[in-house]
Coordinates of C-alpha atoms and ligand atoms in Angstrom, one line a residue:
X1014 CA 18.9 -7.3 -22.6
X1015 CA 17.5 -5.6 -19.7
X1016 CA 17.6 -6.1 -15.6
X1017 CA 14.4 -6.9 -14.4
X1018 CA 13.0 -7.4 -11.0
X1019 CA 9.8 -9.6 -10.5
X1020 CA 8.3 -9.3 -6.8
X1021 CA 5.7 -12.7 -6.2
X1022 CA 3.3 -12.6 -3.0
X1023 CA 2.6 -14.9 -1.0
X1024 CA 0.0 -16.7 -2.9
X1025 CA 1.8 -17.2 -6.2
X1026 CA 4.3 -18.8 -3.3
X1027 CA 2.1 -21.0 -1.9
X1028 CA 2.4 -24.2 -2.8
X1029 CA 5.2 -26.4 -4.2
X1030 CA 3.6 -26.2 -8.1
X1031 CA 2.5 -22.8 -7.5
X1032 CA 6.3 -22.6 -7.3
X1033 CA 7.4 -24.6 -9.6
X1034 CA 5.3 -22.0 -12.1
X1035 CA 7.2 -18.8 -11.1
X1036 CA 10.0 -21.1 -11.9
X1037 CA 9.1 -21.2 -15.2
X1038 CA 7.9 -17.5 -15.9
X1039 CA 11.0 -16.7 -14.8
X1040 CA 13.3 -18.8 -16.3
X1041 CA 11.2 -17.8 -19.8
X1042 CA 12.7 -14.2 -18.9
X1043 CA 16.1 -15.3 -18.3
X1044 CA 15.7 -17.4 -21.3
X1045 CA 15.1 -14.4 -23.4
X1046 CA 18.1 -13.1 -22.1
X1047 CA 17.1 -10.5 -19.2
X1048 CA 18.9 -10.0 -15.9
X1049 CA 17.0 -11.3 -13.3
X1050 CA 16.2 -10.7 -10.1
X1051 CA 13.2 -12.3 -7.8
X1052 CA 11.8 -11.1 -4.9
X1053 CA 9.3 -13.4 -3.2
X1054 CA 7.4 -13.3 -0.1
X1055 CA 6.7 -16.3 2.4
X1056 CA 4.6 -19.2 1.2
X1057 CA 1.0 -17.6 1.9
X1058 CA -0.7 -17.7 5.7
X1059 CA 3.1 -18.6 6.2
X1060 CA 4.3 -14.9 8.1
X1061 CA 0.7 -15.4 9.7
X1062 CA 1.4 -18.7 11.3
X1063 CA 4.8 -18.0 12.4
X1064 CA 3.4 -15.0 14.1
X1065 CA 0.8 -16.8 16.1
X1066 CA 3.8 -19.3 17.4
X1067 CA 5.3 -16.1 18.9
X1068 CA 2.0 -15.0 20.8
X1069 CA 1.8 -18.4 22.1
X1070 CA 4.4 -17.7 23.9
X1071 CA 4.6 -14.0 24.9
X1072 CA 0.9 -12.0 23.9
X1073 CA 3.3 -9.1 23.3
X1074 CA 6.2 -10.6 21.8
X1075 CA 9.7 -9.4 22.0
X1076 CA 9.8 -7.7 18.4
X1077 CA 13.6 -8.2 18.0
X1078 CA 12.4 -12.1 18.5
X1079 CA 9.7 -11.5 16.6
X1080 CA 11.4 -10.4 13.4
X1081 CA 13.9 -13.1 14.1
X1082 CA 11.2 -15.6 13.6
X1083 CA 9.2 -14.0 11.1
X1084 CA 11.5 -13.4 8.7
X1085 CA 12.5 -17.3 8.2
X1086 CA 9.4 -17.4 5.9
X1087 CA 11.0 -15.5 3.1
X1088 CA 14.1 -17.7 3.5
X1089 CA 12.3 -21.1 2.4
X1090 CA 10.6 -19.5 -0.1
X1091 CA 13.8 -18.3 -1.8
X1092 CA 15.5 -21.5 -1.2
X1093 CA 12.2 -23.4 -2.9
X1094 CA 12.8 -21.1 -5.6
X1095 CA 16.4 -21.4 -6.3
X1096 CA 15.9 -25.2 -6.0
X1097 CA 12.7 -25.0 -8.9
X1098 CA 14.5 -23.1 -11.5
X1099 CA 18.1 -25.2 -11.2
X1100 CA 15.5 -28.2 -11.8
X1101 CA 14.6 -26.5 -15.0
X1102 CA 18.4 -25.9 -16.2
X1103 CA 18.1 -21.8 -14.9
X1104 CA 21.3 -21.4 -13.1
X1105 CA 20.0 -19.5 -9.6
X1106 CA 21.2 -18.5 -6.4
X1107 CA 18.8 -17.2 -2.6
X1108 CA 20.3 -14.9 -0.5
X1109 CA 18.7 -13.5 2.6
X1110 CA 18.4 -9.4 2.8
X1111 CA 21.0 -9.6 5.3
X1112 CA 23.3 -11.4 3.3
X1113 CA 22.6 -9.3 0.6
X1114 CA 23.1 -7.1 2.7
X1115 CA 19.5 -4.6 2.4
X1116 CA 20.4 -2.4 5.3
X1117 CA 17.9 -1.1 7.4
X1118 CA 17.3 1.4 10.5
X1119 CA 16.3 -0.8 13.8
X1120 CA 12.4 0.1 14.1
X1121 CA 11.4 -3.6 14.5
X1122 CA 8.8 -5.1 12.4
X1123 CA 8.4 -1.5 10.8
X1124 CA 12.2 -1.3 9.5
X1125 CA 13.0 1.7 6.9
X1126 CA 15.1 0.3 4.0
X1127 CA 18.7 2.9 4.7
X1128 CA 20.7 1.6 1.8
X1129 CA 21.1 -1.6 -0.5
X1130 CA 24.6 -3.4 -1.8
X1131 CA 24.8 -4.2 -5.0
X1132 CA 28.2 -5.9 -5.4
X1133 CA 26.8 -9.3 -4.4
X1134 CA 24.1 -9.5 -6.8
X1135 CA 25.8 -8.1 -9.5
X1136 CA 28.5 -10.5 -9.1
X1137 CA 26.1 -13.2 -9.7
X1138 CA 24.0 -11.6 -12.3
X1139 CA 27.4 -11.1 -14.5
X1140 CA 27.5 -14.7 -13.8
X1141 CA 24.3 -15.2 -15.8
X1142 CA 22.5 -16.5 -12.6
X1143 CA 19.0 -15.9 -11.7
X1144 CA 19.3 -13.8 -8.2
X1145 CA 16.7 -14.1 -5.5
X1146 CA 16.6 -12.0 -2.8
X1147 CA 14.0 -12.2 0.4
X1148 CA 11.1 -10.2 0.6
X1149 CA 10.5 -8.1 4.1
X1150 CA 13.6 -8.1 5.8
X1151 CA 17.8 -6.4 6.1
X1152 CA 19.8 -6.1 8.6
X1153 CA 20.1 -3.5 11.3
X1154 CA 24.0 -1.6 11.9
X1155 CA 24.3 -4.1 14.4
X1156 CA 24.1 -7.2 12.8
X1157 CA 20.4 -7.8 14.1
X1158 CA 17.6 -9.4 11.3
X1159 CA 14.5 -6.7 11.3
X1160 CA 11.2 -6.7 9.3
X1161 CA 9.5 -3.9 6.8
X1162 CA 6.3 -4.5 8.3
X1163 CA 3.3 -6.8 6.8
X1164 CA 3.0 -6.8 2.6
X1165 CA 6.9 -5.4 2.8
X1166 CA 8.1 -7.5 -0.1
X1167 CA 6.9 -4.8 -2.2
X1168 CA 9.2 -2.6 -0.8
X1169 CA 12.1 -4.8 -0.6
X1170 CA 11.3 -5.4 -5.0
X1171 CA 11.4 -1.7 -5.7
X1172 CA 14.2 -0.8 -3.3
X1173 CA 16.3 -3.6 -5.2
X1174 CA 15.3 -2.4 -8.2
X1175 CA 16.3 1.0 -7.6
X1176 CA 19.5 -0.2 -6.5
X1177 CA 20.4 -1.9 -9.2
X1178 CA 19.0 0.6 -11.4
X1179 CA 16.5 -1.9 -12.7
X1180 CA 15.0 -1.7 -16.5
X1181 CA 11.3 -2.2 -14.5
X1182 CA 10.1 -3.9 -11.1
X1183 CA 7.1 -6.1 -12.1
X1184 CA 4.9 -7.2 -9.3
X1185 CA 3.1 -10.2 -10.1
X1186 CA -0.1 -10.5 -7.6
X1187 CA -3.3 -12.6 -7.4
X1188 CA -5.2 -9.2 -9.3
X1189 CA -4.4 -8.7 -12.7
X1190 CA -3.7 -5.4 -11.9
X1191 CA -4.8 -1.3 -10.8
X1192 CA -8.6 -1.1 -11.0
X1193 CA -10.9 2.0 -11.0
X1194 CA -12.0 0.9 -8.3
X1195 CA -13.0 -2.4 -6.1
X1196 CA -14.4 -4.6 -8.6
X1197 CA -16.4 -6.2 -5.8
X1198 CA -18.3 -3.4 -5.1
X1199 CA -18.8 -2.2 -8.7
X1200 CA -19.1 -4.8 -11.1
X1201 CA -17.8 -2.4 -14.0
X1202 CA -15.0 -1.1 -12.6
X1203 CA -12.2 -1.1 -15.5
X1204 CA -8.3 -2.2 -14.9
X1205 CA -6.0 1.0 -15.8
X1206 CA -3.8 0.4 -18.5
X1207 CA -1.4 3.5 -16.1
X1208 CA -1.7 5.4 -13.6
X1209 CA 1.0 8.0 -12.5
X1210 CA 2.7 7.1 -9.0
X1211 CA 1.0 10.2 -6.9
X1212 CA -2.2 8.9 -8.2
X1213 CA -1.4 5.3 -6.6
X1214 CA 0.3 6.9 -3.7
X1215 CA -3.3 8.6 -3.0
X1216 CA -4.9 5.2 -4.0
X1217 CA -2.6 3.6 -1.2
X1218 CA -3.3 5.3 1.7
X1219 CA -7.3 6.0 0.7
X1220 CA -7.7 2.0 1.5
X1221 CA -6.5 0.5 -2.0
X1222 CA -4.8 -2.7 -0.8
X1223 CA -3.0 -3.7 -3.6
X1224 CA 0.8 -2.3 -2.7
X1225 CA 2.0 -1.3 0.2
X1226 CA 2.6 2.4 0.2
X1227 CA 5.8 2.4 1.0
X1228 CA 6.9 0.4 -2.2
X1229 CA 5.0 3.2 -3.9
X1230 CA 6.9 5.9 -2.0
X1231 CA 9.8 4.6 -3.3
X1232 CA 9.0 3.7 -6.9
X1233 CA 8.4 7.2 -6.7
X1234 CA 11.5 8.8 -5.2
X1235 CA 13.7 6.7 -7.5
X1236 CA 11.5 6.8 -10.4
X1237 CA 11.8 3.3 -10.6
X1238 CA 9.1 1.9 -13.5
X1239 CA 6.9 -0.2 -12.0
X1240 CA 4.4 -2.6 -13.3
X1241 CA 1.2 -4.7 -11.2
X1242 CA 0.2 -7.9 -12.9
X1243 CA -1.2 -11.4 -12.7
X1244 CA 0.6 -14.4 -11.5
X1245 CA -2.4 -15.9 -12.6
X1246 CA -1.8 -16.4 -16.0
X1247 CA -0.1 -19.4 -17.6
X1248 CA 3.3 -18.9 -17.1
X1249 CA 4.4 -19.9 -20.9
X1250 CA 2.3 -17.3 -21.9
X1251 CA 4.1 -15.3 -24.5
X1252 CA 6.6 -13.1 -23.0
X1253 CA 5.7 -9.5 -24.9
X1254 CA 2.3 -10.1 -24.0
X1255 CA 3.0 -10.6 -20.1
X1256 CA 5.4 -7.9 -20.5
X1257 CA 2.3 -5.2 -21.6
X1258 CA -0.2 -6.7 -18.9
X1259 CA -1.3 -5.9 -16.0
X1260 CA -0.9 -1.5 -14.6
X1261 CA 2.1 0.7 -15.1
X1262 CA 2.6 2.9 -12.6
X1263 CA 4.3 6.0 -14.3
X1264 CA 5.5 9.8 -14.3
X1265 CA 2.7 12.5 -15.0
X1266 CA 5.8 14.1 -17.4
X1267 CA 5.9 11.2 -19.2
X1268 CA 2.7 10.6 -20.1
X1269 CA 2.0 12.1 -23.6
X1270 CA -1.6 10.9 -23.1
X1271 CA -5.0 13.2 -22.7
X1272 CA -5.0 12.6 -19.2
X1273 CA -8.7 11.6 -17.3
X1274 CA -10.2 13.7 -14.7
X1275 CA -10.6 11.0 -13.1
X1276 CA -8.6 7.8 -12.6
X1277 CA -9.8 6.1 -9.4
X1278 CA -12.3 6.0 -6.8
X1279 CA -11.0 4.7 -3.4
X1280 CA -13.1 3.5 -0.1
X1281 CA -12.0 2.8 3.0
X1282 CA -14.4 1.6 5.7
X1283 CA -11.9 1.8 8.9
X1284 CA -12.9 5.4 9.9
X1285 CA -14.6 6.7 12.8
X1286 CA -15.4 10.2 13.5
X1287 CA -15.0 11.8 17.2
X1288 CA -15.9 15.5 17.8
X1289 CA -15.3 17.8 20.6
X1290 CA -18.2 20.0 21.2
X1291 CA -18.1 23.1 23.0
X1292 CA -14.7 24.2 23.6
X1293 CA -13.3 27.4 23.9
X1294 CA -12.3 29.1 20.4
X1295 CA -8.8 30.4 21.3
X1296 CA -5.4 30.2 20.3
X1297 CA -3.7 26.6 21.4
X1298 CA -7.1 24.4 21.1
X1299 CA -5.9 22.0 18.3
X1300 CA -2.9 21.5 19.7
X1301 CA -4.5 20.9 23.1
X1302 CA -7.0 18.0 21.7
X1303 CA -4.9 16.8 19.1
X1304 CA -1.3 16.6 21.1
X1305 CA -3.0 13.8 23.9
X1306 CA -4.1 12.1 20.8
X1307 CA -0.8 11.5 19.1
X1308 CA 1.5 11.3 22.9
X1309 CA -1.0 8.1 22.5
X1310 CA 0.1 7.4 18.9
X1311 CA -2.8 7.6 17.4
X1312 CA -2.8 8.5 13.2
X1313 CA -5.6 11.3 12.4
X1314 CA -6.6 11.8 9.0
X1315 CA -8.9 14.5 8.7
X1316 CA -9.8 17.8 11.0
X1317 CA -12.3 20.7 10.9
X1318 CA -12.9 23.0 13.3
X1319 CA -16.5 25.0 13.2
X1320 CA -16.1 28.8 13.1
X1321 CA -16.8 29.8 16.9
X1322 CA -19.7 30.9 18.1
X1323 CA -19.9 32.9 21.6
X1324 CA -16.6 32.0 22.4
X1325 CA -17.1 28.2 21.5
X1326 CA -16.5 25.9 19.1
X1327 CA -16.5 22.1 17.5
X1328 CA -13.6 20.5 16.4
X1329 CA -13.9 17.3 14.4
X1330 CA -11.3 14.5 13.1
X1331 CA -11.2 11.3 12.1
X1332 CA -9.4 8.1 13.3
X1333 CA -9.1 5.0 12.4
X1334 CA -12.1 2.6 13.4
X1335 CA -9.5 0.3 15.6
X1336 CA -8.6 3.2 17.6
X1337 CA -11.6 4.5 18.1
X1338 CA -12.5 3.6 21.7
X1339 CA -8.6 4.3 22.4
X1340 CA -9.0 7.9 21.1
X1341 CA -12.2 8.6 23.0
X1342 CA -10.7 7.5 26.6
X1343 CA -7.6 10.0 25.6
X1344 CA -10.2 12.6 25.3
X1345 CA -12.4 11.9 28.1
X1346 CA -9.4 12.2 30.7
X1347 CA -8.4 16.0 29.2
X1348 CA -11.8 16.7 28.5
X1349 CA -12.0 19.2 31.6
X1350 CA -8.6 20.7 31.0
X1351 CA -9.5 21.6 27.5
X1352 CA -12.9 22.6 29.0
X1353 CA -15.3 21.0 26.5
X1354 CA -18.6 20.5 26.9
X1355 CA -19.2 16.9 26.0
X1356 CA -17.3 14.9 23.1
X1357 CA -18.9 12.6 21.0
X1358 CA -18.3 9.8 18.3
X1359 CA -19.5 7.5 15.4
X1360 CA -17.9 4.7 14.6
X1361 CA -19.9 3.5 11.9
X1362 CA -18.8 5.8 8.7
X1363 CA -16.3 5.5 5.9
X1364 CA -14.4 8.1 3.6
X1365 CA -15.3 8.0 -0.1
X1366 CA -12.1 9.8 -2.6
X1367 CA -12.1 10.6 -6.4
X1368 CA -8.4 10.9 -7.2
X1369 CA -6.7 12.2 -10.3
X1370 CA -4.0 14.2 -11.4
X1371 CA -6.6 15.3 -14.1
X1372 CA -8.1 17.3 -11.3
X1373 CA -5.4 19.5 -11.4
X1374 CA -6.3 21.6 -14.9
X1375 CA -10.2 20.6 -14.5
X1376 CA -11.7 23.1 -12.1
X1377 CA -15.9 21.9 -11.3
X1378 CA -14.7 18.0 -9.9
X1379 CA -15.2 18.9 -6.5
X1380 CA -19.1 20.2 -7.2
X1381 CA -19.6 17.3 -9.6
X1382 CA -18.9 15.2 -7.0
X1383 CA -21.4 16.9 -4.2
X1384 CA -24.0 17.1 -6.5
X1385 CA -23.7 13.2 -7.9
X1386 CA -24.2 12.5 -3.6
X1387 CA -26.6 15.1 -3.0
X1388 CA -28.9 13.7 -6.0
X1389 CA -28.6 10.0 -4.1
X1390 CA -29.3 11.8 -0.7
X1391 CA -26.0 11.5 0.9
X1392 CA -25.3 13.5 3.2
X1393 CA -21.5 14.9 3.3
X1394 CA -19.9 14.7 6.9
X1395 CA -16.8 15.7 6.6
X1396 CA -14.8 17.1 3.5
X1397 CA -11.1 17.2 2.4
X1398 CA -9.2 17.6 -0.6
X1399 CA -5.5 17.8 -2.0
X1400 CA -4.3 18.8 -5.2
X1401 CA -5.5 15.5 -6.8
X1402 CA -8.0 14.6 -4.5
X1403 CA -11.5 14.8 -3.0
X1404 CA -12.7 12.9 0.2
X1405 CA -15.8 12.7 2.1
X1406 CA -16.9 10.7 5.1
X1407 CA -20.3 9.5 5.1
X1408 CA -22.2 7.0 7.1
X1409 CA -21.3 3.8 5.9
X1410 CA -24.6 2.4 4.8
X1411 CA -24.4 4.7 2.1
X1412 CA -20.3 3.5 1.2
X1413 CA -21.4 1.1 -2.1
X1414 CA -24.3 3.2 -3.2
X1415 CA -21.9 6.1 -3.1
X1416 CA -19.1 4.4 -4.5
X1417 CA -21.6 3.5 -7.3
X1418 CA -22.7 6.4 -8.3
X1419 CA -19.1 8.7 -8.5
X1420 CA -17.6 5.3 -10.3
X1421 CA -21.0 6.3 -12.9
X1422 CA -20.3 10.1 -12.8
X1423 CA -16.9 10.0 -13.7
X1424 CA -16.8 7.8 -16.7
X1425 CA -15.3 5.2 -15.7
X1426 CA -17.8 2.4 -15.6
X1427 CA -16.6 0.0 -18.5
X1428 CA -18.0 0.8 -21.9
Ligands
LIG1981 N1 5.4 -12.2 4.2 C1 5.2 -10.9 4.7 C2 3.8 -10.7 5.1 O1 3.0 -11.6 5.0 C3 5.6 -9.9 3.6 C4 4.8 -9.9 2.4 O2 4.1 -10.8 2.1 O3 5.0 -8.9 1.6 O4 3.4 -9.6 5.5
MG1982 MG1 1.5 -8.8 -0.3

């Protein structure tokens, strides 16, 4: 008998039958005599719709208000749930997080999850009843409701699984798990039976939308064993088989397995590239550029700077496409303090990565990779790389071709 979690998003959520199914997947769990304990997220377009009532009313609204309102979605979703699985003979209780209470700090609808009871829920588990929690939401230290920020039921399913020191967190989602890469883009890409958790952390923030990094952060930190599978699938199908589906995200150590170069190739078509040409190469000038840009709280991803020529230099980084024009006004109005010549900007590329932990004892990936985009013509803007890692911004016309071809290069199109 083990404790499981099970996360549901908002679209296995979204509908009274759709309901009515995680129901019965879970109560088939509980039936074969697991702990259990579900984390759902609003009924889907539910936190969307609740947000637009607030900008009716303020087009900035008050985010202790805000979190106020949007958190309500997760309470009728556990409440729908609880309701389904009593109709089926499960015995189950809902509690809100701050009932629970999931304690948070009081960043409004960005809240860090500080620390998790337990006593509640176990109380209730010991009881043999199915426990189901809210997604996206705790409690501040002074009482007031906050939010994790959008797609934080993830986070709130591995954070209560960590505190309860869960058996495994399954996340059951509208994909039927990790894929190579986008399936929409390349046709062949493969689903990954595992991946380790710093691979999927690097798949994460490279533009791979299928958990929000923060969950992965934690499944991490707490080593909790997590698992990404379909809520698509009947939900009498047989319990081992569901139980082996989908991705498991594990620990490099743990993995006995000859290990890919490669496991992933991740896109992400936000970017836009600014570069400062022509200022003066001496001590002080990153800071100088790159200080106005984050007073304006503006995330950078990646930075060169040229070696100098007489005296001068160009410094490059990237931004994210939606604060692109934001990043460029910052610059013009210190342009003549930092005493550039002219700055200058394209919004219209994208970063390419190959990640794998493989990387690590293959040297050769990185000139694999160059070559496999010089032989298509595409021409490398802007390079970076990490331990398990390679990106490259390129214009984004060339995004699927390039996607394409590395997908093809490193083995990974389907057999
Ligand atoms: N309901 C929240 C949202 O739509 C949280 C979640 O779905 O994970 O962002
Ligand atoms: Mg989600």
């Amino acid at each position: 008998m083990a404790l499981i979690v099970h996360k549901y998003g908002g679209t296995s959520m979204g509908s009274v039958e759709r309901i009515q199914n995680v129901a019965r997947r879970v109560a088939k769990w509980r039936a074969a005599g697991h702990r259990m304990v579900v984390v759902p997220s609003a009924m889907s377009g539910e936190t969307n719709r609740l947000i637009a009532l607030a900008r009716e009313i303020q087009a900035h609204p008050d985010p202790r208000e805000l979190d106020m309102i949007a958190s309500t979605g997760e309470q009728v979703s556990v409440g729908l749930l609880a309701m389904a699985l009593k109709a089926l003979g499960t015995d189950a209780i809902s509690y809100t997080g701050w009932q629970v209470p999931v304690r948070t700090d009081s960043a409004y609808t960005k809240a860090r999850i500080l620390s998790i009871d337990d006593a509640r829920v176990r109380a209730d588990l010991d009881a043999g009843r199915v426990v189901i929690v809210t997604g996206f939401q705790g409690i501040d230290e002074l009482g007031h409701v906050t939010t994790l920020g959008r797609g934080g039921s993830d986070t709130s399913a591995v954070a209560i699984a960590a505190a309860l020191k869960a058996d495994e967190c399954l996340i059951y989602t509208d994909v039927d798990g990790v894929y190579t890469t986008d399936p929409r883009v390349v046709p062949e890409a493969r689903r990954l039976e595992r991946i380790t958790f710093e691979e999927m952390l690097e798949m994460a923030s490279l533009g791979s939308k299928v958990l929000q990094i923060r969950s992965v952060e934690f499944a991490g930190k707490y080593r909790v064993k997590t698992r990404v599978l379909s809520s698509l699938t009947p939900p009498d199908i047989p319990l081992q088989v569901e139980a082996n589906s989908g991705t498991l995200i594990t620990f490099e150590e743990d993995t006995s397995m000859e290990q890919a170069v490669i496991s992933g190739i991740a896109f992400n078509r936000d970017e836009a590239k600014i570069t400062v040409l022509g200022v003066p190469d001496r001590p002080g000038i990153a800071f100088q550029i790159l200080g106005p840009i984050a007073d304006a709280n503006i995330d950078v991803d990646m930075i060169i700077q040229n070696v100098g020529h007489d005296g001068t230099t160009d410094f490059s980084f990237t931004v994210n496409r939606s604060e692109y024009n934001k990043a460029l006004g910052v610059l013009e109005s210190v342009k003549s303090h930092i005493g550039a010549r002219e700055i200058v900007g394209d919004n219209k590329i994208c970063k390419v990565s190959a990640v794998g932990v493989g990387m690590r004892s293959h040297p050769g990936v990185a000139s694999q990779m160059f070559r496999c985009l010089a032989e298509e013509g595409i021409n490398l803007q802007m390079i970076s790389t990490s331990e398990i890692k390679i990106s490259v911004v390129v214009d984004e016309k060339y995004l699927e071709l390039a996607v394409r071809v590395l997908h093809k290069t490193f083995g990974l199109d389907q057999a």
